[in-house]
Coordinates of N, CA and C in Angstrom, one line a residue:
R917 N 31.4 -2.1 -85.5 CA 31.7 -1.2 -84.7 C 32.7 -0.2 -85.6
L918 N 32.2 1.3 -85.4 CA 32.8 2.0 -86.5 C 34.0 2.2 -86.7
S919 N 34.9 1.8 -85.6 CA 36.2 2.2 -86.1 C 36.4 1.3 -87.2
K920 N 36.0 0.4 -87.9 CA 36.2 -0.6 -89.0 C 35.7 0.0 -90.5
F921 N 34.8 1.6 -90.2 CA 34.6 1.7 -91.5 C 35.3 3.0 -91.8
P922 N 35.7 3.7 -93.6 CA 36.3 4.8 -93.4 C 35.3 5.4 -93.0
G923 N 36.1 6.6 -92.8 CA 35.4 7.6 -91.8 C 34.9 7.5 -90.4
A924 N 35.2 6.7 -89.6 CA 35.7 6.4 -88.6 C 35.5 7.3 -87.4
G925 N 36.1 8.1 -87.6 CA 36.9 9.3 -86.8 C 35.4 9.8 -86.4
Q926 N 35.1 10.7 -87.4 CA 34.3 11.7 -87.8 C 32.5 10.7 -87.6
G927 N 32.6 9.6 -87.8 CA 31.4 8.5 -86.8 C 31.3 8.9 -85.2
H928 N 32.8 8.3 -85.1 CA 32.7 8.9 -83.5 C 32.4 9.9 -82.8
A929 N 33.1 11.3 -83.4 CA 32.8 12.3 -82.9 C 31.2 12.4 -82.7
V930 N 30.6 12.1 -83.9 CA 28.9 12.8 -83.9 C 28.2 11.5 -83.0
M931 N 28.7 10.7 -82.6 CA 28.2 10.0 -81.6 C 28.5 10.4 -80.2
E932 N 29.5 10.4 -80.0 CA 29.8 11.5 -78.7 C 28.9 12.6 -78.6
Q933 N 28.5 13.3 -79.6 CA 27.9 14.6 -80.0 C 26.3 13.9 -79.1
L934 N 25.8 13.2 -79.7 CA 24.9 12.4 -79.6 C 24.4 12.4 -78.1
V935 N 25.7 11.3 -77.7 CA 25.1 10.8 -76.2 C 25.8 12.0 -75.0
N936 N 26.3 13.2 -75.4 CA 26.3 14.2 -74.9 C 25.1 15.2 -74.0
A937 N 24.5 15.2 -75.4 CA 23.0 15.9 -75.2 C 22.4 15.6 -74.3
P938 N 22.1 14.1 -74.0 CA 21.0 14.0 -72.8 C 21.5 14.1 -71.2
L939 N 23.0 13.5 -71.5 CA 23.8 14.0 -70.4 C 24.0 15.4 -70.0
R940 N 24.2 16.3 -70.9 CA 23.9 17.9 -70.4 C 22.3 18.5 -70.3
E941 N 21.5 17.7 -70.7 CA 19.7 18.1 -70.6 C 19.8 17.9 -69.0
I942 N 20.4 16.2 -68.3 CA 20.2 16.1 -66.9 C 21.3 16.9 -65.8
T943 N 22.2 17.6 -66.6 CA 23.4 18.1 -65.4 C 22.9 19.2 -65.4
S944 N 21.8 19.9 -66.7 CA 21.4 21.4 -66.5 C 20.6 21.5 -65.5
R945 N 19.9 20.4 -65.5 CA 18.2 20.6 -64.8 C 18.5 20.3 -63.5
K946 N 19.6 19.6 -62.5 CA 20.2 18.9 -61.7 C 19.5 20.1 -60.2
Q947 N 19.6 21.3 -60.4 CA 19.3 22.5 -59.7 C 17.9 22.8 -59.8
S948 N 17.3 22.2 -60.8 CA 15.9 22.8 -61.1 C 15.2 22.0 -59.8
P949 N 13.6 23.1 -59.8 CA 12.7 22.2 -58.5 C 12.4 20.8 -58.9
Y950 N 12.1 20.3 -57.8 CA 11.8 18.6 -57.2 C 10.5 18.4 -57.8
C951 N 10.1 18.4 -59.4 CA 8.5 18.1 -59.8 C 8.3 17.4 -60.8
A952 N 7.0 17.4 -61.3 CA 6.9 16.4 -62.4 C 7.7 16.5 -63.7
E953 N 8.1 18.2 -64.3 CA 8.8 18.2 -65.4 C 9.9 18.1 -65.2
R954 N 10.7 17.8 -63.9 CA 12.2 17.4 -64.1 C 12.6 16.0 -64.1
L955 N 11.2 15.1 -63.4 CA 11.5 13.9 -63.3 C 11.0 13.5 -65.5
Y956 N 9.9 14.3 -65.9 CA 9.9 13.6 -67.0 C 11.2 14.2 -67.8
N957 N 11.9 14.9 -67.6 CA 13.2 15.5 -68.6 C 14.5 14.6 -68.2
F958 N 14.8 14.1 -67.1 CA 15.2 13.1 -66.0 C 14.8 11.7 -67.0
T959 N 14.0 11.3 -66.8 CA 13.6 10.2 -67.2 C 13.7 9.8 -69.3
E960 N 12.9 10.8 -69.6 CA 13.4 11.1 -71.4 C 15.0 10.6 -71.6
S961 N 15.8 11.8 -71.1 CA 17.5 11.7 -71.1 C 17.9 10.4 -70.7
S962 N 17.2 9.6 -69.4 CA 18.3 8.4 -69.1 C 17.7 7.4 -70.5
Y963 N 16.1 7.4 -70.8 CA 16.0 6.6 -71.9 C 17.1 6.4 -73.0
D964 N 17.1 7.5 -73.7 CA 17.8 7.9 -74.6 C 19.4 7.8 -74.5
L965 N 19.6 7.7 -73.0 CA 21.4 7.2 -73.1 C 21.3 5.3 -72.7
A966 N 20.2 5.3 -72.6 CA 20.5 3.7 -72.8 C 20.5 2.6 -74.0
Y967 N 20.0 3.6 -74.6 CA 20.0 3.3 -76.1 C 21.5 3.1 -76.9
F968 N 22.3 4.0 -76.1 CA 23.7 4.0 -76.9 C 24.1 2.0 -76.6
S969 N 25.9 2.3 -76.5 CA 26.3 1.1 -76.7 C 27.0 0.8 -75.0
P970 N 27.1 0.1 -74.7 CA 27.1 0.0 -72.8 C 29.1 0.7 -73.0
E971 N 29.7 0.6 -74.1 CA 31.3 0.9 -73.9 C 31.2 3.1 -74.2
L972 N 30.1 3.3 -75.1 CA 30.0 4.7 -75.4 C 29.3 5.4 -73.9
L973 N 28.3 4.4 -73.6 CA 27.8 5.0 -72.4 C 28.5 5.4 -71.4
S974 N 29.7 4.1 -70.9 CA 30.3 3.9 -70.0 C 31.2 5.1 -69.9
N975 N 31.6 5.1 -71.1 CA 33.2 6.4 -71.0 C 32.4 8.0 -71.4
A976 N 30.9 8.0 -71.6 CA 30.5 9.5 -71.7 C 30.1 9.8 -69.6
L977 N 29.8 8.4 -69.6 CA 29.4 8.8 -67.8 C 30.8 8.9 -67.4
S978 N 31.7 8.5 -67.5 CA 32.7 8.3 -66.5 C 33.1 9.8 -66.9
T979 N 33.5 10.7 -67.7 CA 33.7 11.8 -68.2 C 32.4 12.9 -67.5
V980 N 31.5 12.5 -67.0 CA 30.2 13.3 -66.6 C 29.8 12.6 -65.9
P981 N 30.3 12.2 -64.8 CA 29.2 11.5 -63.6 C 28.4 12.2 -62.6
E982 N 28.2 13.4 -62.6 CA 27.3 14.0 -62.1 C 26.1 13.6 -62.7
A983 N 25.9 13.1 -63.8 CA 24.7 12.7 -64.6 C 24.3 11.6 -63.8
L984 N 24.8 10.7 -64.0 CA 24.6 9.6 -63.3 C 24.0 9.5 -61.7
E985 N 24.8 10.5 -61.4 CA 24.7 10.9 -59.9 C 23.6 11.8 -59.8
A986 N 23.1 12.4 -60.4 CA 21.9 13.3 -60.4 C 20.4 12.5 -60.0
V987 N 20.8 11.2 -61.5 CA 19.3 10.6 -61.8 C 19.2 9.8 -60.5
T988 N 20.7 8.9 -60.0 CA 20.7 8.2 -58.6 C 19.7 8.9 -57.6
M989 N 20.2 10.2 -57.5 CA 19.8 10.8 -56.0 C 18.2 11.3 -56.2
T990 N 18.0 11.6 -57.4 CA 16.4 12.3 -57.8 C 15.6 10.8 -57.5
V991 N 15.9 9.8 -58.2 CA 15.1 8.6 -57.8 C 15.2 8.0 -56.1
I992 N 16.4 8.4 -55.5 CA 16.8 8.1 -54.2 C 15.6 9.2 -53.4
E993 N 15.6 10.3 -53.1 CA 14.7 11.4 -53.2 C 13.2 11.2 -52.9
G994 N 12.8 10.8 -54.0 CA 11.5 10.2 -54.2 C 10.6 9.4 -53.3
Y995 N 11.4 8.2 -52.4 CA 11.4 7.4 -52.0 C 10.7 7.9 -50.7
S996 N 11.3 8.9 -49.9 CA 11.0 9.6 -49.0 C 10.3 11.2 -49.0
R997 N 9.7 11.2 -50.3 CA 9.5 12.2 -50.6 C 8.0 12.4 -50.7
P998 N 7.1 13.3 -50.2 CA 5.6 12.9 -50.6 C 5.5 13.7 -51.2
F999 N 4.7 13.4 -52.7 CA 4.3 14.1 -54.3 C 3.4 15.0 -54.0
S1000 N 3.6 16.1 -54.8 CA 2.4 17.0 -54.5 C 1.2 16.4 -55.6
D1001 N 1.3 16.1 -56.6 CA 0.3 15.8 -57.4 C 0.8 14.4 -57.8
E1002 N -0.2 14.1 -58.9 CA -0.1 12.3 -59.0 C 0.5 12.1 -60.7
Q1003 N 0.5 13.4 -61.1 CA 1.2 13.3 -62.6 C 3.2 13.0 -61.5
A1004 N 3.0 13.9 -60.6 CA 4.6 13.6 -60.1 C 5.0 12.4 -59.7
T1005 N 4.1 11.7 -58.8 CA 4.2 10.3 -58.9 C 4.4 9.5 -59.9
I1006 N 3.9 9.5 -60.8 CA 4.0 8.8 -62.1 C 5.0 9.3 -62.9
Q1007 N 5.5 10.4 -63.2 CA 7.0 10.1 -64.0 C 8.4 9.9 -62.6
W1008 N 7.9 10.0 -61.3 CA 9.3 9.4 -60.6 C 8.9 7.9 -60.8
A1009 N 7.9 7.4 -60.8 CA 7.9 6.1 -61.3 C 8.3 5.5 -62.8
R1010 N 8.3 6.6 -63.4 CA 9.1 5.8 -64.8 C 10.4 6.3 -64.9
L1011 N 10.6 7.4 -63.8 CA 12.0 7.7 -63.6 C 12.5 6.0 -63.2
R1012 N 12.4 5.7 -62.0 CA 12.7 4.5 -61.5 C 12.9 3.4 -62.9
G1013 N 12.2 3.4 -63.8 CA 12.3 2.5 -64.7 C 13.7 2.8 -65.4
A1014 N 13.4 4.4 -66.3 CA 14.3 4.6 -67.0 C 16.1 4.4 -65.9
A1015 N 16.1 5.1 -65.1 CA 17.1 4.3 -64.0 C 17.9 2.9 -64.5
Y1016 N 17.1 2.1 -64.2 CA 17.1 0.4 -64.3 C 17.2 0.4 -65.5
T1017 N 16.8 0.7 -66.8 CA 17.5 0.6 -68.2 C 18.1 1.8 -68.5
M1018 N 19.0 2.2 -67.7 CA 20.4 2.7 -68.2 C 21.4 2.0 -67.8
L1019 N 21.1 1.7 -66.5 CA 22.3 1.0 -65.7 C 22.2 -0.2 -66.3
R1020 N 21.3 -1.0 -66.7 CA 21.5 -2.4 -67.7 C 22.2 -2.2 -69.1
T1021 N 22.2 -0.9 -69.1 CA 23.0 -1.2 -70.7 C 24.6 -1.1 -69.9
L1022 N 24.9 -0.5 -69.2 CA 26.1 0.1 -68.4 C 26.2 -1.7 -67.8
V1023 N 25.6 -2.1 -67.4 CA 26.2 -3.8 -66.8 C 26.3 -4.3 -67.8
T1024 N 25.7 -4.1 -69.2 CA 26.1 -5.2 -70.4 C 27.5 -5.5 -70.8
G1025 N 28.3 -3.9 -70.5 CA 29.1 -4.2 -70.2 C 30.3 -4.4 -69.1
D1026 N 31.2 -4.0 -68.8 CA 31.8 -3.5 -67.5 C 31.0 -3.2 -66.3
M1027 N 31.2 -3.7 -65.3 CA 30.5 -3.0 -64.6 C 31.6 -1.8 -63.4
S1028 N 31.6 -0.9 -63.8 CA 32.3 0.0 -63.6 C 32.1 0.8 -62.0
D1029 N 32.9 1.7 -61.4 CA 32.5 2.2 -60.2 C 31.5 2.9 -60.0
I1030 N 31.1 3.5 -60.9 CA 30.3 4.8 -60.8 C 28.8 3.8 -60.4
A1031 N 28.8 3.0 -61.5 CA 27.6 2.0 -61.6 C 27.3 1.4 -60.6
A1032 N 28.3 0.9 -59.6 CA 28.0 -0.3 -58.9 C 27.9 0.9 -57.5
R1033 N 27.9 2.1 -57.6 CA 27.8 3.0 -56.6 C 26.0 3.6 -56.6
A1034 N 25.5 3.6 -57.7 CA 24.4 3.5 -57.7 C 23.5 2.9 -57.6
I1035 N 24.1 1.3 -58.2 CA 23.1 0.5 -57.9 C 22.7 0.2 -56.3
G1036 N 23.8 0.2 -55.8 CA 23.6 0.2 -53.7 C 23.1 1.3 -53.6
A1037 N 23.6 2.2 -53.8 CA 22.5 3.2 -53.4 C 21.3 3.1 -53.6
L1038 N 20.9 2.7 -54.7 CA 19.3 2.5 -55.0 C 18.7 1.7 -54.3
I1039 N 19.6 0.5 -54.0 CA 19.2 -0.8 -53.7 C 18.8 -0.5 -52.1
K1040 N 19.6 0.5 -51.5 CA 19.4 0.1 -49.7 C 18.5 1.3 -49.4
A1041 N 18.6 2.5 -50.3 CA 17.7 3.0 -50.1 C 16.1 2.9 -50.3
E1042 N 15.7 2.0 -51.4 CA 14.7 1.4 -51.3 C 13.9 0.7 -50.4
C1043 N 15.2 -0.7 -49.7 CA 14.9 -1.5 -48.8 C 14.6 -0.9 -47.6
Q1044 N 15.7 0.2 -47.6 CA 15.3 1.3 -46.4 C 14.2 1.3 -45.6
V1045 N 13.7 2.9 -46.7 CA 12.6 2.7 -46.8 C 11.3 2.2 -46.4
A1046 N 11.3 1.3 -47.4 CA 10.1 -0.3 -47.5 C 10.4 -0.6 -45.6
T1047 N 11.5 -1.0 -45.6 CA 11.3 -1.5 -44.1 C 10.9 -0.4 -43.3
A1048 N 11.1 0.5 -42.8 CA 10.7 1.7 -41.9 C 9.1 1.9 -42.2
H1049 N 8.5 1.7 -43.3 CA 7.0 2.0 -43.2 C 6.3 0.9 -43.0
L1050 N 7.0 -0.3 -43.5 CA 6.3 -2.0 -42.8 C 6.7 -2.1 -41.6
D1051 N 7.7 -1.4 -40.9 CA 7.7 -1.8 -39.3 C 6.5 -0.9 -38.7
V1052 N 6.6 0.4 -39.0 CA 5.6 1.3 -38.2 C 4.3 1.4 -39.0
S1053 N 3.7 1.0 -39.5 CA 2.7 1.2 -40.3 C 2.2 0.5 -41.5
P1054 N 2.0 -0.6 -41.5 CA 1.9 -1.5 -43.1 C 0.7 -1.2 -43.3
S1055 N 0.0 -0.7 -43.1 CA -1.6 -0.4 -43.4 C -1.9 1.3 -43.6
D1056 N -1.0 1.9 -43.2 CA -1.1 3.3 -43.7 C -1.6 3.7 -45.1
S1057 N -2.9 4.5 -45.1 CA -3.3 4.7 -46.8 C -2.3 5.7 -46.8
S1058 N -2.0 6.5 -46.6 CA -1.0 7.4 -46.2 C 0.3 7.3 -47.3
F1059 N 0.6 6.5 -47.0 CA 2.2 5.9 -48.1 C 1.3 5.9 -49.6
T1060 N 2.2 6.6 -50.0 CA 2.2 6.1 -51.6 C 3.0 5.6 -52.7
I1061 N 4.4 5.4 -52.2 CA 5.4 5.1 -52.6 C 5.1 3.8 -53.4
F1062 N 4.8 3.0 -52.7 CA 4.6 1.4 -52.8 C 2.9 1.1 -53.2
C1063 N 2.9 1.8 -54.3 CA 1.5 1.5 -55.0 C 1.7 1.0 -56.3
D1064 N 0.4 0.8 -56.9 CA 0.3 0.5 -58.4 C 0.7 1.1 -59.4
A1065 N 0.7 2.6 -59.0 CA 1.3 3.8 -59.8 C 3.1 3.5 -59.9
V1066 N 3.6 2.7 -58.6 CA 5.0 2.9 -58.9 C 5.5 1.5 -59.2
V1067 N 5.0 0.7 -58.4 CA 5.6 -0.8 -58.2 C 4.3 -1.8 -58.9
G1068 N 3.5 -1.5 -59.5 CA 2.7 -2.3 -59.9 C 2.6 -3.2 -61.4
E1069 N 2.0 -4.2 -62.1 CA 2.2 -5.0 -63.3 C 2.7 -3.8 -64.2
D1070 N 2.2 -2.9 -64.4 CA 2.9 -1.9 -65.6 C 4.4 -0.9 -65.2
T1071 N 4.7 -1.5 -64.0 CA 6.0 -0.6 -64.1 C 7.0 -1.4 -63.5
V1072 N 8.2 -1.0 -62.8 CA 9.3 -1.8 -62.2 C 8.8 -2.4 -60.9
N1073 N 8.8 -3.6 -60.8 CA 8.8 -3.8 -58.9 C 10.1 -3.3 -58.0
A1074 N 9.2 -3.4 -57.0 CA 10.7 -3.5 -55.9 C 11.5 -4.6 -56.0
G1075 N 12.8 -4.2 -55.6 CA 14.0 -5.5 -56.0 C 14.0 -5.2 -57.1
V1076 N 13.8 -4.5 -57.9 CA 14.8 -4.4 -59.9 C 15.9 -4.0 -59.8
Y1077 N 16.4 -3.2 -59.1 CA 17.9 -2.8 -59.0 C 18.8 -3.9 -58.3
I1078 N 18.3 -5.1 -57.6 CA 19.1 -5.8 -57.6 C 19.2 -6.7 -58.6
M1079 N 18.6 -7.2 -59.4 CA 18.2 -7.9 -60.7 C 19.9 -7.5 -61.5
L1080 N 20.1 -6.1 -61.4 CA 21.2 -5.8 -62.3 C 22.3 -6.4 -61.6
I1081 N 22.4 -6.9 -60.4 CA 23.7 -7.3 -60.2 C 23.9 -8.9 -61.0
K1082 N 22.3 -9.5 -60.8 CA 22.1 -11.0 -61.4 C 22.7 -10.5 -63.2
A1083 N 22.3 -9.9 -63.6 CA 22.3 -9.3 -65.2 C 24.0 -9.4 -65.6
H1084 N 24.6 -8.8 -64.9 CA 26.1 -9.2 -64.8 C 26.9 -10.4 -64.4
L1085 N 26.2 -10.9 -63.4 CA 26.7 -12.2 -63.3 C 26.5 -13.1 -64.4
D1086 N 25.3 -12.6 -64.7 CA 25.1 -13.7 -66.1 C 26.0 -13.4 -67.2
E1087 N 26.4 -12.5 -67.4 CA 27.5 -11.3 -68.3 C 28.4 -12.0 -68.4
I1088 N 29.1 -12.2 -66.9 CA 30.1 -13.0 -66.8 C 30.4 -13.9 -67.0
A1089 N 29.0 -15.4 -66.7 CA 28.9 -16.3 -66.6 C 28.9 -16.8 -68.4
R1090 N 28.1 -15.7 -69.3 CA 28.8 -15.9 -70.7 C 29.7 -15.7 -71.4
G1091 N 31.1 -15.3 -70.6 CA 32.2 -15.4 -71.6 C 31.8 -13.5 -71.6
K1092 N 31.4 -12.7 -70.9 CA 31.5 -11.4 -71.4 C 31.8 -10.3 -70.3
G1093 N 32.3 -11.1 -69.6 CA 33.1 -10.4 -68.6 C 34.3 -11.0 -68.1
D1094 N 35.0 -10.4 -66.7 CA 35.9 -11.2 -65.8 C 35.5 -11.2 -64.8
V1095 N 36.4 -11.6 -64.0 CA 36.7 -12.2 -62.8 C 36.6 -10.8 -62.2
R1096 N 37.1 -9.5 -62.1 CA 36.7 -8.5 -61.8 C 35.4 -7.7 -61.5
G1097 N 34.7 -8.2 -62.6 CA 33.2 -7.7 -62.6 C 33.1 -8.7 -61.5
A1098 N 33.1 -9.6 -61.6 CA 32.3 -10.8 -60.2 C 32.4 -9.8 -59.0
N1099 N 34.3 -9.9 -58.9 CA 34.5 -9.6 -57.4 C 33.8 -8.3 -57.1
K1100 N 33.2 -7.3 -58.2 CA 32.6 -6.4 -57.5 C 31.3 -6.2 -57.4
C1101 N 30.3 -7.0 -58.5 CA 29.5 -7.9 -57.7 C 28.7 -8.4 -56.7
I1102 N 30.4 -9.2 -56.2 CA 30.1 -9.7 -54.4 C 30.8 -9.0 -53.9
S1103 N 31.2 -7.7 -53.4 CA 31.1 -6.7 -52.6 C 30.0 -5.9 -52.6
L1104 N 29.5 -5.7 -53.7 CA 27.9 -4.9 -54.1 C 27.0 -5.8 -53.1
L1105 N 26.8 -7.1 -53.3 CA 25.9 -8.0 -52.5 C 26.5 -8.2 -51.1
Q1106 N 27.5 -7.8 -50.5 CA 27.8 -8.2 -49.0 C 27.3 -6.2 -48.6
D1107 N 27.3 -5.4 -49.4 CA 27.1 -3.9 -49.0 C 25.6 -4.1 -48.7
V1108 N 24.6 -4.6 -49.7 CA 22.9 -4.2 -49.5 C 22.7 -5.6 -48.8
A1109 N 23.2 -6.5 -48.5 CA 22.6 -7.3 -47.9 C 21.8 -7.1 -46.6
K1110 N 22.6 -6.6 -46.1 CA 21.8 -5.9 -44.6 C 21.1 -5.5 -45.0
A1111 N 20.5 -4.4 -45.7 CA 19.1 -3.7 -46.0 C 18.7 -4.8 -46.7
V1112 N 18.9 -5.6 -47.6 CA 17.7 -6.8 -48.4 C 16.9 -7.5 -47.3
L1113 N 18.0 -8.0 -46.6 CA 17.3 -9.1 -45.3 C 16.8 -9.2 -44.6
Q1114 N 17.0 -7.8 -44.2 CA 16.3 -6.9 -42.8 C 14.7 -6.7 -43.6
L1115 N 14.5 -6.4 -44.5 CA 13.3 -6.3 -45.1 C 12.4 -7.6 -45.8
I1116 N 13.3 -8.6 -46.4 CA 12.5 -9.6 -46.8 C 12.5 -10.6 -45.1
T1117 N 12.9 -10.3 -44.2 CA 12.7 -11.0 -43.1 C 11.3 -10.4 -41.9
L1118 N 11.3 -9.1 -42.3 CA 10.2 -8.3 -41.3 C 9.2 -8.9 -40.9
P1119 N 9.1 -9.1 -39.5 CA 7.7 -10.4 -39.3 C 6.8 -9.0 -39.5
S1120 N 6.4 -8.2 -40.2 CA 5.1 -7.1 -40.8 C 4.1 -8.0 -41.0
P1121 N 2.8 -7.9 -40.9 CA 1.4 -8.0 -41.8 C 2.2 -7.7 -43.4
E1122 N 1.1 -8.4 -43.9 CA 1.3 -8.0 -45.4 C 0.5 -6.4 -45.8
A1123 N 1.2 -5.7 -46.3 CA 0.8 -4.4 -46.4 C -1.0 -4.5 -47.4
S1124 N -1.7 -3.7 -46.9 CA -3.1 -3.8 -47.7 C -3.7 -3.0 -47.7
N1125 N -2.8 -1.6 -48.3 CA -3.3 -0.7 -49.0 C -2.4 -0.2 -49.6
S1126 N -1.4 -1.0 -49.7 CA -0.1 -0.4 -51.0 C 0.5 -1.9 -51.2
V1127 N 1.4 -2.1 -52.1 CA 2.1 -3.7 -52.9 C 3.0 -3.6 -52.1
D1128 N 2.8 -4.9 -51.5 CA 4.0 -5.3 -50.4 C 5.4 -5.3 -51.3
P1129 N 5.9 -4.7 -50.9 CA 7.5 -4.6 -51.4 C 8.4 -6.4 -51.2
R1130 N 8.2 -7.0 -50.3 CA 8.9 -8.0 -50.1 C 9.3 -9.0 -50.9
P1131 N 7.8 -9.8 -51.7 CA 7.5 -10.8 -52.5 C 9.0 -10.6 -53.6
T1132 N 8.6 -9.9 -54.1 CA 9.8 -9.3 -55.4 C 10.9 -9.0 -55.3
T1133 N 11.3 -8.5 -54.0 CA 12.3 -8.1 -53.3 C 13.1 -9.4 -53.0
M1134 N 12.4 -10.5 -52.9 CA 12.8 -11.7 -52.3 C 13.7 -12.3 -53.5
E1135 N 12.8 -12.4 -54.4 CA 12.5 -13.2 -55.6 C 13.8 -12.8 -56.2
A1136 N 13.9 -11.3 -56.3 CA 15.3 -11.0 -57.3 C 16.7 -11.1 -56.3
W1137 N 16.3 -11.1 -55.2 CA 17.7 -11.4 -54.1 C 18.3 -13.1 -54.4
F1138 N 17.4 -14.0 -54.1 CA 17.5 -15.6 -54.3 C 17.8 -15.6 -55.7
L1139 N 17.3 -15.5 -57.0 CA 17.8 -14.8 -58.3 C 19.0 -14.8 -58.4
S1140 N 19.4 -13.7 -57.7 CA 20.9 -13.2 -57.8 C 22.1 -14.4 -57.2
M1141 N 21.2 -14.7 -56.3 CA 21.7 -16.2 -55.3 C 22.4 -16.7 -56.3
T1142 N 21.5 -17.6 -56.6 CA 21.4 -18.8 -58.1 C 22.6 -18.2 -59.1
S1143 N 22.7 -17.2 -59.3 CA 23.4 -16.3 -60.7 C 24.6 -16.6 -60.0
L1144 N 24.7 -16.1 -58.5 CA 26.2 -16.2 -58.0 C 26.9 -17.7 -57.7
L1145 N 25.9 -18.2 -57.4 CA 26.5 -20.0 -57.2 C 27.0 -21.0 -58.2
S1146 N 25.9 -20.4 -59.3 CA 26.8 -21.0 -60.6 C 27.8 -20.6 -61.2
L1147 N 28.0 -18.8 -61.0 CA 29.1 -18.8 -61.4 C 30.3 -18.8 -60.5
S1148 N 30.3 -18.9 -59.5 CA 31.6 -19.4 -58.6 C 32.1 -21.1 -58.8
N1149 N 30.9 -21.7 -58.9 CA 31.4 -23.2 -59.7 C 32.2 -23.1 -60.7
T1150 N 32.0 -22.0 -61.6 CA 33.2 -22.3 -62.9 C 34.4 -21.1 -63.1
R1151 N 34.1 -20.2 -62.1 CA 34.8 -19.1 -62.7 C 35.6 -18.4 -61.8
L1152 N 34.9 -18.1 -60.6 CA 35.6 -17.5 -59.6 C 36.7 -17.9 -58.4
G1153 N 36.9 -19.5 -58.2 CA 37.8 -20.3 -57.8 C 38.1 -19.9 -56.5
L1154 N 38.9 -20.0 -55.8 CA 38.8 -20.1 -54.5 C 39.1 -18.5 -53.2
T1155 N 39.4 -18.0 -54.5 CA 40.0 -16.7 -53.7 C 38.5 -15.5 -53.5
S1156 N 37.6 -16.1 -54.3 CA 36.2 -15.5 -53.7 C 35.5 -16.1 -53.0
A1157 N 35.8 -18.0 -52.5 CA 34.8 -18.8 -52.0 C 34.4 -18.2 -50.7
G1158 N 35.0 -17.5 -49.4 CA 35.0 -17.2 -48.4 C 33.7 -16.6 -48.3
A1159 N 34.0 -15.3 -49.8 CA 33.0 -14.1 -49.3 C 31.4 -14.8 -49.7
V1160 N 31.6 -15.6 -50.9 CA 30.3 -16.2 -51.7 C 29.6 -16.9 -50.6
E1161 N 30.6 -18.2 -49.8 CA 29.9 -19.0 -48.7 C 28.9 -17.9 -47.6
E1162 N 29.6 -16.7 -47.2 CA 29.1 -15.8 -46.3 C 27.7 -15.0 -46.4
I1163 N 27.7 -14.6 -48.2 CA 26.6 -14.0 -48.4 C 25.4 -15.4 -48.5
V1164 N 25.6 -16.6 -49.4 CA 24.7 -17.6 -49.3 C 24.5 -18.2 -48.4
A1165 N 25.3 -18.3 -46.7 CA 24.7 -18.6 -46.1 C 24.0 -17.5 -45.2
T1166 N 24.4 -16.3 -44.8 CA 23.6 -15.6 -44.5 C 21.6 -15.5 -45.0
S1167 N 21.9 -15.5 -46.5 CA 20.7 -15.9 -47.3 C 19.7 -16.7 -46.9
C1168 N 20.7 -17.8 -46.9 CA 19.5 -19.0 -46.6 C 19.5 -19.3 -45.3
T1169 N 20.0 -18.5 -43.8 CA 19.1 -18.1 -43.1 C 18.3 -17.2 -42.5
A1170 N 18.4 -16.2 -44.1 CA 17.3 -15.8 -44.1 C 16.0 -16.2 -44.7
A1171 N 16.3 -17.0 -45.5 CA 15.1 -18.0 -46.3 C 14.6 -18.9 -45.0
M1172 N 15.1 -19.2 -43.9 CA 14.4 -20.1 -43.4 C 13.5 -19.5 -42.2
S1173 N 14.2 -18.1 -42.1 CA 13.6 -17.2 -40.7 C 12.2 -16.9 -41.6
V1174 N 11.9 -16.6 -42.9 CA 11.0 -16.3 -43.9 C 10.0 -17.9 -43.5
I1175 N 10.2 -18.8 -44.2 CA 9.7 -19.7 -44.0 C 8.5 -20.1 -42.7
F1176 N 9.8 -20.1 -41.4 CA 9.0 -20.3 -40.5 C 8.4 -19.4 -39.4
M1177 N 8.4 -18.2 -40.7 CA 7.8 -17.1 -39.8 C 6.6 -16.7 -39.2

């Protein structure tokens, strides 16, 4: 760490200046028109932020929380927004990945409240839009959000933000977190469970003109359940047992519904 070396104070100041640059870029453009250029700038700034240490990034975002909020809301808006051109769609797909990468850096450290809020909002927005689409018109070719350009093999899959919860649970299992972080993950799983399980149990035909978001969302959810159960056996104790049992029981019921659908 910088604190171990001579001139550490100056080095830390330089790092703060570096991390503040992409934060300023995001906040300065949050009121700009929703277009490919804004999406591109948000994407590049988010990737820049992801390269900093979790501690430095967390401290910076606690000072400028509107930067993460702007990225989060820009991603969420894209789920229900018809894009005017292919380039805007591509840049929004990249932003989905950039938001995930930045949040992945954050959850490598502590699960901060601002990170938990962003993750929960992203998960629910994606699942609710996917459910509404599949429930009404699964074969509607005009629906372009869940397509190869957005959730295909070369981009991040649907359900990717659920994997952030799993990632933090795995960090705790490796001794890099504490019970408070685990409890935040449990609260987060409880918060998003309804939206996630409603999507994966939706009795709708497989989407024919778009990428079906249910398989990868289901995989992410049950991988998170596996991490939660593994951790609960060793670290959480009885204080969280009731919440864990409730989440797992609801998930098992959903799994049986899918099997016999």
